[in-house]
Short mmCIF file of C-alpha atoms and ligand atoms in Angstrom, two decimals:
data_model
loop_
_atom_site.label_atom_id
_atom_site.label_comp_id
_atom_site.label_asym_id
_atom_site.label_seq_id
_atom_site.Cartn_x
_atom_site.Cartn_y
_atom_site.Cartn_z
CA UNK A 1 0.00 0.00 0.00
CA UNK A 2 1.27 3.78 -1.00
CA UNK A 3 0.94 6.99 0.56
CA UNK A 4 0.25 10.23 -1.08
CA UNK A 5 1.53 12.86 0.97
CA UNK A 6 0.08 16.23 1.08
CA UNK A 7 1.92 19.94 0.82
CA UNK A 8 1.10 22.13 3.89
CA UNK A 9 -2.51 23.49 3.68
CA UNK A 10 -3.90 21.38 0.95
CA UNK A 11 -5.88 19.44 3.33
CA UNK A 12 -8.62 21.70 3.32
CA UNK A 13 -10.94 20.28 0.19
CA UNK A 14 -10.65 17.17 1.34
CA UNK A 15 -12.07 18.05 5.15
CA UNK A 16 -14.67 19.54 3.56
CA UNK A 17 -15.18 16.53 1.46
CA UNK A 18 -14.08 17.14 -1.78
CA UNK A 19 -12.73 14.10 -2.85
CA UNK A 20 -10.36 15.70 -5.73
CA UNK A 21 -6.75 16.44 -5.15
CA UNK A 22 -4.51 18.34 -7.54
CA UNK A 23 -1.14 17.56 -8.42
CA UNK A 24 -0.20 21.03 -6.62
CA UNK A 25 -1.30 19.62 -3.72
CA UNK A 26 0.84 16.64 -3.63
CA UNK A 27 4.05 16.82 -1.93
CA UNK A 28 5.35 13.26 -2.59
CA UNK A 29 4.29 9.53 -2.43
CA UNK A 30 5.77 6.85 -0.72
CA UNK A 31 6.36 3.57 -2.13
CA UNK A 32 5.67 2.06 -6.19
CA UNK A 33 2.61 3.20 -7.94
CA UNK A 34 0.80 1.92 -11.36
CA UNK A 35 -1.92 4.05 -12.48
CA UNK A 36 -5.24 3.29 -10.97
CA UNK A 37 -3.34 1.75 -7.38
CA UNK A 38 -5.39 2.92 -4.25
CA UNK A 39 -3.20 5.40 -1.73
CA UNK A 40 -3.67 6.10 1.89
CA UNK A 41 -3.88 10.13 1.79
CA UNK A 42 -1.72 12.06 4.41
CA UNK A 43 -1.80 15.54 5.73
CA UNK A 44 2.01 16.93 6.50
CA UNK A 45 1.97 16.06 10.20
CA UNK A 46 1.05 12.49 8.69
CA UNK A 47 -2.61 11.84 10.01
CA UNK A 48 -4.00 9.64 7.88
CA UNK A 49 -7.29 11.42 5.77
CA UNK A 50 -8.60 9.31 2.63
CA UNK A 51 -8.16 6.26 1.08
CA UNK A 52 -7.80 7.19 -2.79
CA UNK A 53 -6.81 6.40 -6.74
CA UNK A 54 -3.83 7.44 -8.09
CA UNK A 55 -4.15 8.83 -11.65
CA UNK A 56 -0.28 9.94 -12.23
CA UNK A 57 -1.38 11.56 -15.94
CA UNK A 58 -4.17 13.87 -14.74
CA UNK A 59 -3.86 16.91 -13.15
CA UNK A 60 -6.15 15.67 -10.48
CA UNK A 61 -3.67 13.35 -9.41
CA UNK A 62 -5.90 11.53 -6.83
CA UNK A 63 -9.64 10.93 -6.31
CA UNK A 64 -11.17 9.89 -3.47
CA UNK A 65 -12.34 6.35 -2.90
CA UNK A 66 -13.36 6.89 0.71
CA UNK A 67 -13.01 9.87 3.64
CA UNK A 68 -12.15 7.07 5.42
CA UNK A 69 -8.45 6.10 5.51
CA UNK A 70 -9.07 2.71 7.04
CA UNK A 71 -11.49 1.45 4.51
CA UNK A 72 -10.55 -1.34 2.54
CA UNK A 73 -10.98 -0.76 -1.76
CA UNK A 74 -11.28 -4.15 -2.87
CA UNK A 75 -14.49 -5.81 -4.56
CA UNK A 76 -16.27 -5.73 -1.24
CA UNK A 77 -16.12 -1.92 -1.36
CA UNK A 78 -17.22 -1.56 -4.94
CA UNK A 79 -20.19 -3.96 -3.98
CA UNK A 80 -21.48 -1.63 -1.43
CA UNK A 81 -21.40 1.65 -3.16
CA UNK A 82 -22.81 0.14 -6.32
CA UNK A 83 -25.86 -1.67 -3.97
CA UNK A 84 -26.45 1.44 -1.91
CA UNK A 85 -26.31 3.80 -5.36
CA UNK A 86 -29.17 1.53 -7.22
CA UNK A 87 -31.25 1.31 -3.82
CA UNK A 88 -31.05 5.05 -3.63
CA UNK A 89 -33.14 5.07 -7.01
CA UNK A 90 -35.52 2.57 -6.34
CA UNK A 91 -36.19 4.45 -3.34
CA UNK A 92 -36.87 7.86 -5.32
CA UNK A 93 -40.73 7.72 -6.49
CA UNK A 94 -40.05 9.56 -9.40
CA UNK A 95 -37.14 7.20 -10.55
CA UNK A 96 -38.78 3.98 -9.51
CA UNK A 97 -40.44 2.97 -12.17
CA UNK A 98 -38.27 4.68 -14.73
CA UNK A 99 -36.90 2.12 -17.24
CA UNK A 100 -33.97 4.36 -18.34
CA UNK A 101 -32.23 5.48 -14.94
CA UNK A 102 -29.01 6.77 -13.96
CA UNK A 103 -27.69 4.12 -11.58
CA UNK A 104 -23.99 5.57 -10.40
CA UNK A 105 -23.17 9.39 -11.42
CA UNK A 106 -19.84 9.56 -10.21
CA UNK A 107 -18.30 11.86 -7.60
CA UNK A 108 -21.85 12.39 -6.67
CA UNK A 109 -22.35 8.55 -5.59
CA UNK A 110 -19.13 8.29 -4.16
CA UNK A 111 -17.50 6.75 -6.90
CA UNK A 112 -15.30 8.98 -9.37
CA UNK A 113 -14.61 8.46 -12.81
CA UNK A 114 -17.78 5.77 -12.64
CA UNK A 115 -21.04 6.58 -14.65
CA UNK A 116 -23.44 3.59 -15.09
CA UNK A 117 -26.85 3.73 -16.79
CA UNK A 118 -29.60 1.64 -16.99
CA UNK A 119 -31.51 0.95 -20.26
CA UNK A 120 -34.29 -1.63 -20.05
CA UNK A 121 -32.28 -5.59 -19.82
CA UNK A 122 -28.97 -2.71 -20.54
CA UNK A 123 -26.69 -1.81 -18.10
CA UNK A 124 -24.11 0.51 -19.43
CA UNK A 125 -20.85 1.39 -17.96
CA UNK A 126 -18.62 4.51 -18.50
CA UNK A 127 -15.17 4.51 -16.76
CA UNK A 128 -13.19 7.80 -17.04
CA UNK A 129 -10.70 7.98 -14.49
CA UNK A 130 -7.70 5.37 -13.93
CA UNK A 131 -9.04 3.79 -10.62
CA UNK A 132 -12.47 3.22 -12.40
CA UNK A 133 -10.78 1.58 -15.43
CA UNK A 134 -8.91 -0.75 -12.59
CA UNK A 135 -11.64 -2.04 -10.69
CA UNK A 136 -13.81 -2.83 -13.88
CA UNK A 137 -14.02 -6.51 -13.00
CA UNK A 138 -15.57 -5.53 -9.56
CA UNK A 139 -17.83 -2.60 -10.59
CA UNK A 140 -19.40 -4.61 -13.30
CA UNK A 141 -19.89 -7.59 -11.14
CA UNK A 142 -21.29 -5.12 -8.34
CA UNK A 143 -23.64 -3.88 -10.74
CA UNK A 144 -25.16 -7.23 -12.14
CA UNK A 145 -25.50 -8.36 -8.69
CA UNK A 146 -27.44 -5.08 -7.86
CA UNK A 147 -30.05 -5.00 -11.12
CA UNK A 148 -30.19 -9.04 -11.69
CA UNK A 149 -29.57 -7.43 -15.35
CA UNK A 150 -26.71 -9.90 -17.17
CA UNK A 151 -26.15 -7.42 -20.27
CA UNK A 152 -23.42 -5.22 -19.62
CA UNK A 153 -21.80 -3.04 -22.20
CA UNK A 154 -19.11 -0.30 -21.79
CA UNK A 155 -18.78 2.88 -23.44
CA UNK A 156 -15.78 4.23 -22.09
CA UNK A 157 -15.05 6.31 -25.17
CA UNK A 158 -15.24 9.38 -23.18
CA UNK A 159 -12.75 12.16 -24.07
CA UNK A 160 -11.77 12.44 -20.58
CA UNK A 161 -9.76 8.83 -20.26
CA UNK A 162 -7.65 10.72 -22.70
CA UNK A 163 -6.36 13.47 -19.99
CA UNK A 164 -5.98 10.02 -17.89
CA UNK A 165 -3.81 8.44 -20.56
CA UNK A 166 -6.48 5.78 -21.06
CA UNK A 167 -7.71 4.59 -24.52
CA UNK A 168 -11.29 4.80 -25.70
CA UNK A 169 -12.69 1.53 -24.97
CA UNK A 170 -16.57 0.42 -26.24
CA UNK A 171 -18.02 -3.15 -26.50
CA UNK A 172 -20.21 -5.76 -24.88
CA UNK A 173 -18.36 -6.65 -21.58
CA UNK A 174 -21.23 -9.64 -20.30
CA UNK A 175 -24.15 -11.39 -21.46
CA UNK A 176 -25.29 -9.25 -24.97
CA UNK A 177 -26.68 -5.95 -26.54
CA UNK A 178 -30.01 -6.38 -27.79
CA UNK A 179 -31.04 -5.25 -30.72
CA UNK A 180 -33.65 -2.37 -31.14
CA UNK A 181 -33.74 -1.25 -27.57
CA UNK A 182 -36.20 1.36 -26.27
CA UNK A 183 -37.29 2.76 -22.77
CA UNK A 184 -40.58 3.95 -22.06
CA UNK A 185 -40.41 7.44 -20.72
CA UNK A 186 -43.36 8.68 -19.37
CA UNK A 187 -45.60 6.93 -21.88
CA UNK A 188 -43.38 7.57 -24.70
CA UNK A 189 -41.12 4.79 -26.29
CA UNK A 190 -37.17 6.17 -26.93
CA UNK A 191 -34.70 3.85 -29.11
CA UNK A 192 -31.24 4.21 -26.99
CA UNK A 193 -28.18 3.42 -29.54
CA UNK A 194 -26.09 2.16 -26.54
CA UNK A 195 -23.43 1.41 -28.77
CA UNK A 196 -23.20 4.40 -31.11
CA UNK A 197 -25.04 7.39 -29.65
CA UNK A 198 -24.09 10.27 -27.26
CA UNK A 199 -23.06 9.75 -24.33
CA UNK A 200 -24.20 6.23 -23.04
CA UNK A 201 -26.83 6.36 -25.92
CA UNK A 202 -28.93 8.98 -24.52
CA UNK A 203 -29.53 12.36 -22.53
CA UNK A 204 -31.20 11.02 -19.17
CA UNK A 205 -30.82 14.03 -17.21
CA UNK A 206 -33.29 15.94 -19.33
CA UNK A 207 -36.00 13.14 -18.53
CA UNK A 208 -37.58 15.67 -15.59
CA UNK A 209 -37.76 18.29 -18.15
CA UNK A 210 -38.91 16.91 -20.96
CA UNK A 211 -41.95 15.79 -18.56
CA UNK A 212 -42.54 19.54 -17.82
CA UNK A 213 -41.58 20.43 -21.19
CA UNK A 214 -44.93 18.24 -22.35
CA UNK A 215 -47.11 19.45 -19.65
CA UNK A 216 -46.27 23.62 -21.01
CA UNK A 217 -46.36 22.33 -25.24
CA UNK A 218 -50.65 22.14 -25.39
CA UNK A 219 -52.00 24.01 -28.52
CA UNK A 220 -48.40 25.47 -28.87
CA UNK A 221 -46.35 25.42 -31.81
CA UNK A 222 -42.93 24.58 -31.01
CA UNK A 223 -39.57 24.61 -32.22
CA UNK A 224 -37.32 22.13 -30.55
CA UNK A 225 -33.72 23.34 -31.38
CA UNK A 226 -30.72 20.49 -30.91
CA UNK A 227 -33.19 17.40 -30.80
CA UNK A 228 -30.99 14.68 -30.73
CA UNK A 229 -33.51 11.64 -31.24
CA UNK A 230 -36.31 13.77 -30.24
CA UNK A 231 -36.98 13.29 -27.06
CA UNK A 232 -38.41 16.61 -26.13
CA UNK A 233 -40.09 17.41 -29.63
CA UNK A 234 -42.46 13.32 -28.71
CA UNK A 235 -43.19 14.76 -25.09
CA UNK A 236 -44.24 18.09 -27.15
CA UNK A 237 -46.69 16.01 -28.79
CA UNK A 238 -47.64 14.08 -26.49
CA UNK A 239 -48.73 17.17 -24.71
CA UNK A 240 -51.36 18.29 -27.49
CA UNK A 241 -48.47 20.39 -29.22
CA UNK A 242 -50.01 21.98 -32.38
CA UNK A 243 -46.81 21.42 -34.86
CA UNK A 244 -43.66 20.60 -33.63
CA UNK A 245 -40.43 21.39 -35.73
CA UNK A 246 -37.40 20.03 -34.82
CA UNK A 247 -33.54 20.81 -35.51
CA UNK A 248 -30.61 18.82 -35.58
CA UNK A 249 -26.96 18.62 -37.42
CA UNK A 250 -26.73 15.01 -36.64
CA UNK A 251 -28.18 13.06 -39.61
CA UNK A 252 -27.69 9.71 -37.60
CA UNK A 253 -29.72 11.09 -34.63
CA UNK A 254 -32.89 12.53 -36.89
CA UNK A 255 -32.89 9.17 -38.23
CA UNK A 256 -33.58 7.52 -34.99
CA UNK A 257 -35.82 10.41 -34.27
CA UNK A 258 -38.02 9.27 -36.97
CA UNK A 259 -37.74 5.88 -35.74
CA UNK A 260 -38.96 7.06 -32.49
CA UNK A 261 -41.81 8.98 -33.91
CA UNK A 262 -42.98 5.52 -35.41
CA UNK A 263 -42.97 3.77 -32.23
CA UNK A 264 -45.27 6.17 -30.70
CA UNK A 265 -48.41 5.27 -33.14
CA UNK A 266 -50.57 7.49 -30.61
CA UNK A 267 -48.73 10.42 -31.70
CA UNK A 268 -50.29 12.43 -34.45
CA UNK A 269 -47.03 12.43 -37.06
CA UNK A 270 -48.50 14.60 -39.25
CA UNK A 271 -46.93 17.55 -37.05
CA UNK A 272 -43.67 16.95 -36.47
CA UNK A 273 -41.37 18.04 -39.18
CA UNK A 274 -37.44 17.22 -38.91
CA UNK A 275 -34.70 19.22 -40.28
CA UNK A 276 -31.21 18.40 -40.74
CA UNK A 277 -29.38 22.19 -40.26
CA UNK A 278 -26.92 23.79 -38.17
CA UNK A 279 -29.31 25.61 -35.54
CA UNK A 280 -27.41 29.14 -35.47
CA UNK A 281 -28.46 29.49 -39.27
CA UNK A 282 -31.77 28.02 -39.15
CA UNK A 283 -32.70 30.17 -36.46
CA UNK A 284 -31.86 33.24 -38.76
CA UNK A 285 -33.74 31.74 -41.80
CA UNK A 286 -36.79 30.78 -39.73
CA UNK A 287 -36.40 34.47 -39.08
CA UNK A 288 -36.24 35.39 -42.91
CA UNK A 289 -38.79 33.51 -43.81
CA UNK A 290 -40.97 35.31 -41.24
CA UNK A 291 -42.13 31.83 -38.88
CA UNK A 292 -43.59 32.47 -35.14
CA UNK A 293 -43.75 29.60 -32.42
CA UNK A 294 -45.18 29.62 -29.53
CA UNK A 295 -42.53 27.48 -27.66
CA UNK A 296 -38.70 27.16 -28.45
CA UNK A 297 -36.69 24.43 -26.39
CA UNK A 298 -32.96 25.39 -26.70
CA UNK A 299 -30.58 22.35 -25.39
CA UNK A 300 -27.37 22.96 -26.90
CA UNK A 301 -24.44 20.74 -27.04
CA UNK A 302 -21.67 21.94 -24.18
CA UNK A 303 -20.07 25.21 -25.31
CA UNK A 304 -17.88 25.62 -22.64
CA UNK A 305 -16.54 22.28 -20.98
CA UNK A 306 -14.24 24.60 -18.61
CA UNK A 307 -14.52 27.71 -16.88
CA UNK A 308 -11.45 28.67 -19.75
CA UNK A 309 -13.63 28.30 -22.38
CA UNK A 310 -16.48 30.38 -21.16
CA UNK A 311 -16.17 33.17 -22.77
CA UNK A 312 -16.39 31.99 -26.25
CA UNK A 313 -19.15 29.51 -24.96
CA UNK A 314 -21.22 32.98 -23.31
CA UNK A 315 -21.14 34.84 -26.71
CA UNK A 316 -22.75 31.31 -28.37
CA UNK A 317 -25.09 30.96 -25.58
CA UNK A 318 -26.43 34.50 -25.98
CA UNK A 319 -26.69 34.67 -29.93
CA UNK A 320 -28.78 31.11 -29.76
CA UNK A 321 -31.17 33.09 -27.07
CA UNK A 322 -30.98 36.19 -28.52
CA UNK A 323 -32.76 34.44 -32.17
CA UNK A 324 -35.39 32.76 -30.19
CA UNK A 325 -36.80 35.52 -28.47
CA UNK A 326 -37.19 36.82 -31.65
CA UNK A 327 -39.04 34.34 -32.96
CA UNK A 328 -41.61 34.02 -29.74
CA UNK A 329 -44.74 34.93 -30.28
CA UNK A 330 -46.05 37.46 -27.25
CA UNK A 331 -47.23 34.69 -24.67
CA UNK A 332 -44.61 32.14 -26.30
CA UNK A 333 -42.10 29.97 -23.98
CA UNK A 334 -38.27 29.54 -24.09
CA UNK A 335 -36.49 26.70 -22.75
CA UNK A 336 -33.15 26.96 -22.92
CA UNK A 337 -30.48 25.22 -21.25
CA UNK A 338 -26.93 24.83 -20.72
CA UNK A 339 -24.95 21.84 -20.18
CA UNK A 340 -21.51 23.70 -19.73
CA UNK A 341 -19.98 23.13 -16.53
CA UNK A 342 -17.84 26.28 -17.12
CA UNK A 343 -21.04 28.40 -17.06
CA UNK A 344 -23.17 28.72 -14.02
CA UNK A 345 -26.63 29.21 -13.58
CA UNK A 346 -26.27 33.11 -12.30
CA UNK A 347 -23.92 33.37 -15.49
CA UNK A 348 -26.30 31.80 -17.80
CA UNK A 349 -29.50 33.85 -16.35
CA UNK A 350 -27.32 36.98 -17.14
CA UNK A 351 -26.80 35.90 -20.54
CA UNK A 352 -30.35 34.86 -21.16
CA UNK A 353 -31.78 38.23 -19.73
CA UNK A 354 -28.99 39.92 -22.19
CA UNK A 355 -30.10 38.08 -24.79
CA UNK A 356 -33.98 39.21 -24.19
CA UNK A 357 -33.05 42.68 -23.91
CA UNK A 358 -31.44 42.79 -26.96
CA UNK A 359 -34.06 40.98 -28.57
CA UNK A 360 -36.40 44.30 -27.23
CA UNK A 361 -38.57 41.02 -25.43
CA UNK A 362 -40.04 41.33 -22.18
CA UNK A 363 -39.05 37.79 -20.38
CA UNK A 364 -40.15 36.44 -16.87
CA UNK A 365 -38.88 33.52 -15.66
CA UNK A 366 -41.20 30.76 -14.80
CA UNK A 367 -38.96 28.20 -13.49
CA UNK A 368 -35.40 27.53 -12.91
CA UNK A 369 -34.01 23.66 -13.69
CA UNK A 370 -31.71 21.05 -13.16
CA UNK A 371 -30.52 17.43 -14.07
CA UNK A 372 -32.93 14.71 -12.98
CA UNK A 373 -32.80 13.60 -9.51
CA UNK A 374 -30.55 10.66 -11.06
CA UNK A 375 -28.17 12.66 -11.40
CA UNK A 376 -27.63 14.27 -7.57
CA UNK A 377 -25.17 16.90 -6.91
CA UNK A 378 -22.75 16.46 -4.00
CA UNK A 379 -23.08 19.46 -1.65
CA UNK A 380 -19.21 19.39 -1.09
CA UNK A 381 -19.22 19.15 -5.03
CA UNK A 382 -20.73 21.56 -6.81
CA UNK A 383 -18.81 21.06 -10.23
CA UNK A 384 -21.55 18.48 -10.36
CA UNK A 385 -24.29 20.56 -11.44
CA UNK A 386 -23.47 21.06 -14.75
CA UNK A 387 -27.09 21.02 -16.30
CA UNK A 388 -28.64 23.92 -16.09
CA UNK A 389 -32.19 25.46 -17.55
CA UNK A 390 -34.75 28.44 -17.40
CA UNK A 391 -38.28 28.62 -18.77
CA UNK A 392 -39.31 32.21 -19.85
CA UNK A 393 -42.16 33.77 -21.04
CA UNK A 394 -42.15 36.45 -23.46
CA UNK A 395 -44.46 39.45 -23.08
N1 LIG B 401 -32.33 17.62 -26.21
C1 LIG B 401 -31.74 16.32 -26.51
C2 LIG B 401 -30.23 16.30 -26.31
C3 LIG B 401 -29.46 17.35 -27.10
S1 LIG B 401 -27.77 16.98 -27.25
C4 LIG B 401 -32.47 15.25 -25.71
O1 LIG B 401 -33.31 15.58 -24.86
O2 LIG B 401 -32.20 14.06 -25.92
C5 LIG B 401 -27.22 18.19 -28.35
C6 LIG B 401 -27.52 17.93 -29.82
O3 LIG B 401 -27.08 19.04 -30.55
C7 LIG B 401 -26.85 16.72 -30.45
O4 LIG B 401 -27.83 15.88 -31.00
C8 LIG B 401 -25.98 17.31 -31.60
O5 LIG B 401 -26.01 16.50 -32.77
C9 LIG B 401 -26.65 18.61 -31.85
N2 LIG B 401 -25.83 19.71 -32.38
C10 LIG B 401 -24.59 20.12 -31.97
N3 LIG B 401 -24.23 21.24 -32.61
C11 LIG B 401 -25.25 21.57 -33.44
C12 LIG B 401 -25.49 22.65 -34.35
N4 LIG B 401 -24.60 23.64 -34.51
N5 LIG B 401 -26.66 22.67 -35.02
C13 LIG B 401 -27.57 21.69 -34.86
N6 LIG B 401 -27.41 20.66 -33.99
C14 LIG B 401 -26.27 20.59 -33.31
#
């Protein structure tokens, strides 16, 4: 067993139970480390504070396993945190019965670097950091013990293994991947491409709101900007939307979008149109060619994955908004989000009411919105809440 040793001072995050440490923060380590190894974390006087992973090619050069420097990480450990993540679901009323379902989001359950969703008889397991990646054999045999679900598949093609000097790694790691598998999401059937979509084949957090996106769409016509495979523009219609137009670059995802309009044989296709555009143009034609909604969903791809990037991601942010509002109809709803964990949500109201202003539209905002409750937010982490939303009303 190693020890990571900490420089004078650096303790503090990790009182307060953030479970990151920085490679400024480390003043040596004891003994031979392989990427991945668990360390016992020091302060300077040598109290003992965390058990953690080592991730030598990351500038966060440790992440904490436990706050507990006596606990053991071996497949016990993993077979704990995995059973007490999926019970914490089950136990949520909204997430019960929820066929798609974020079982383990991270830092947030306790576990970095590990995301695992479930999809129907599909779990799927995303490992970013270098002490996830070692303890796949445990975590995935945690997890099938957990669900009594035998399909496993990992999609660790994440861009972040790369700042962990990890390859992209994707493929069926037990039982098999069905083929053509949906969810049912609040009456609505969703194919998930587990093996080739976003993500882990599809957005989850955005289940909540595309609930309270169909309860707002009745009699409205609505433009559903960056659809993906159309999750909010079917919840639209399923919530007596009058016409729903919907805008994507991805040709792959409208495809599946249309699938998914097929499945749902209770939902009036005659008014859902699909276009295949880059959104910052076709919200300047729409423009041109004079069209009104009464409801524009905006849930852009993330502009800013760092606070460094934010400034470019802010300018993006507000021209997107800015368009919308001008094509609201007095009475008409924007939702608009941001996924950018470099952006935060008093930075992205700013923007929004900038964007209004210059648009000469009264806005009032209605609600304020997160990631679904599958997706919790540590208190002691708050880089967690990167999903982030407003619903306004024009005039
Ligand atoms: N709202 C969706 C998720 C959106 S993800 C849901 O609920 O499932 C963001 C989407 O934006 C992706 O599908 C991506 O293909 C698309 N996208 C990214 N940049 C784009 C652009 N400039 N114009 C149009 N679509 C874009």
């Amino acid at each position: 067993m190693a020890d990571l040793i900490l420089k004078p001072g650096k303790d503090r995050s990790l009182l307060r139970r953030h479970p990151w440490i920085f490679a400024g923060s480390v003043a040596r380590t004891d003994g031979r480390l392989r990427p991945g190894d668990t360390v016992t974390v020091f302060d300077r006087d040598h109290r003992p504070l965390a058990r953690a992973a080592w991730s030598p090619h990351s500038q966060i050069r440790a992440r904490v396993w436990s706050f507990d420097p006596s606990q053991t990480i071996d497949h016990a450990f993993f077979k704990r945190a995995i059973a007490a993540a999926v019970r914490r679901r089950t136990e949520h009323p909204w997430l019960r019965e929820q066929r798609g379902v974020r079982l383990v989001h991270g830092e947030s359950d306790g576990l970095p670097g590990v995301i695992i969703d479930r999809y129907g008889d599909v779990v799927v397991v995303q490992l970013t950091s270098a002490g996830a990646d070692k303890w796949r054999g445990a975590i995935v045999d945690a997890v099938v013990q957990a669900t009594g679900c035998g399909n496993v598949f990992e999609r660790s093609d994440s861009d972040l293994r790369a700042l962990e000097g990890l390859q992209a790694l994707s493929g069926v790691l037990a039982g098999d991947l069905p083929a053509d598998l949906a969810i049912d999401e609040y009456g609505v059937r969703l194919a998930v491409d587990v093996a080739g979509g976003h993500k882990t084949g599809f957005y989850l957090d955005q289940r909540e709101n595309r609930a309270l996106a169909r309860s707002l769409a009745s009699g409205r016509r609505v433009l559903n900007c960056f659809c993906y495979t159309g999750g909010f523009s079917l919840q639209a219609l399923a919530g007596g939307a009058a016409a729903v137009l919907s805008i994507d670059s991805s040709a792959p995802a409208l495809d599946i979008a249309r699938r998914n309009l097929a499945l749902n044989p209770q939902l009036d296709a005659a008014r859902a149109e699909w276009l295949d555009e880059d959104v910052f143009q076709a919200l300047r034609r729409l423009r041109s060619d004079g069209r009104r909604f009464d409801m524009i969903i905006l849930d852009p791809p993330k502009f800013a994955p760092s606070a460094a990037h934010a400034e470019r991601a802010a300018r993006a942010y507000k021209d997107i908004n800015l368009q919308a509002f001008k094509l609201l109809e007095p009475g008409g709803l924007l939702m608009t989000y941001s996924c950018s964990g470099g952006i935060g949500i008093e930075l992205f109201q700013k923007i929004v009411a900038a964007a209004a202003v210059d648009a000469g539209a009264e806005a009032y905002m209605l609600h304020r919105l997160a990631a679904a409750p599958d997706h919790p937010v540590g208190l002691a982490v708050p880089e967690g809440e990167y999903l982030k939303g407003l619903v306004c009303r024009v005039g």
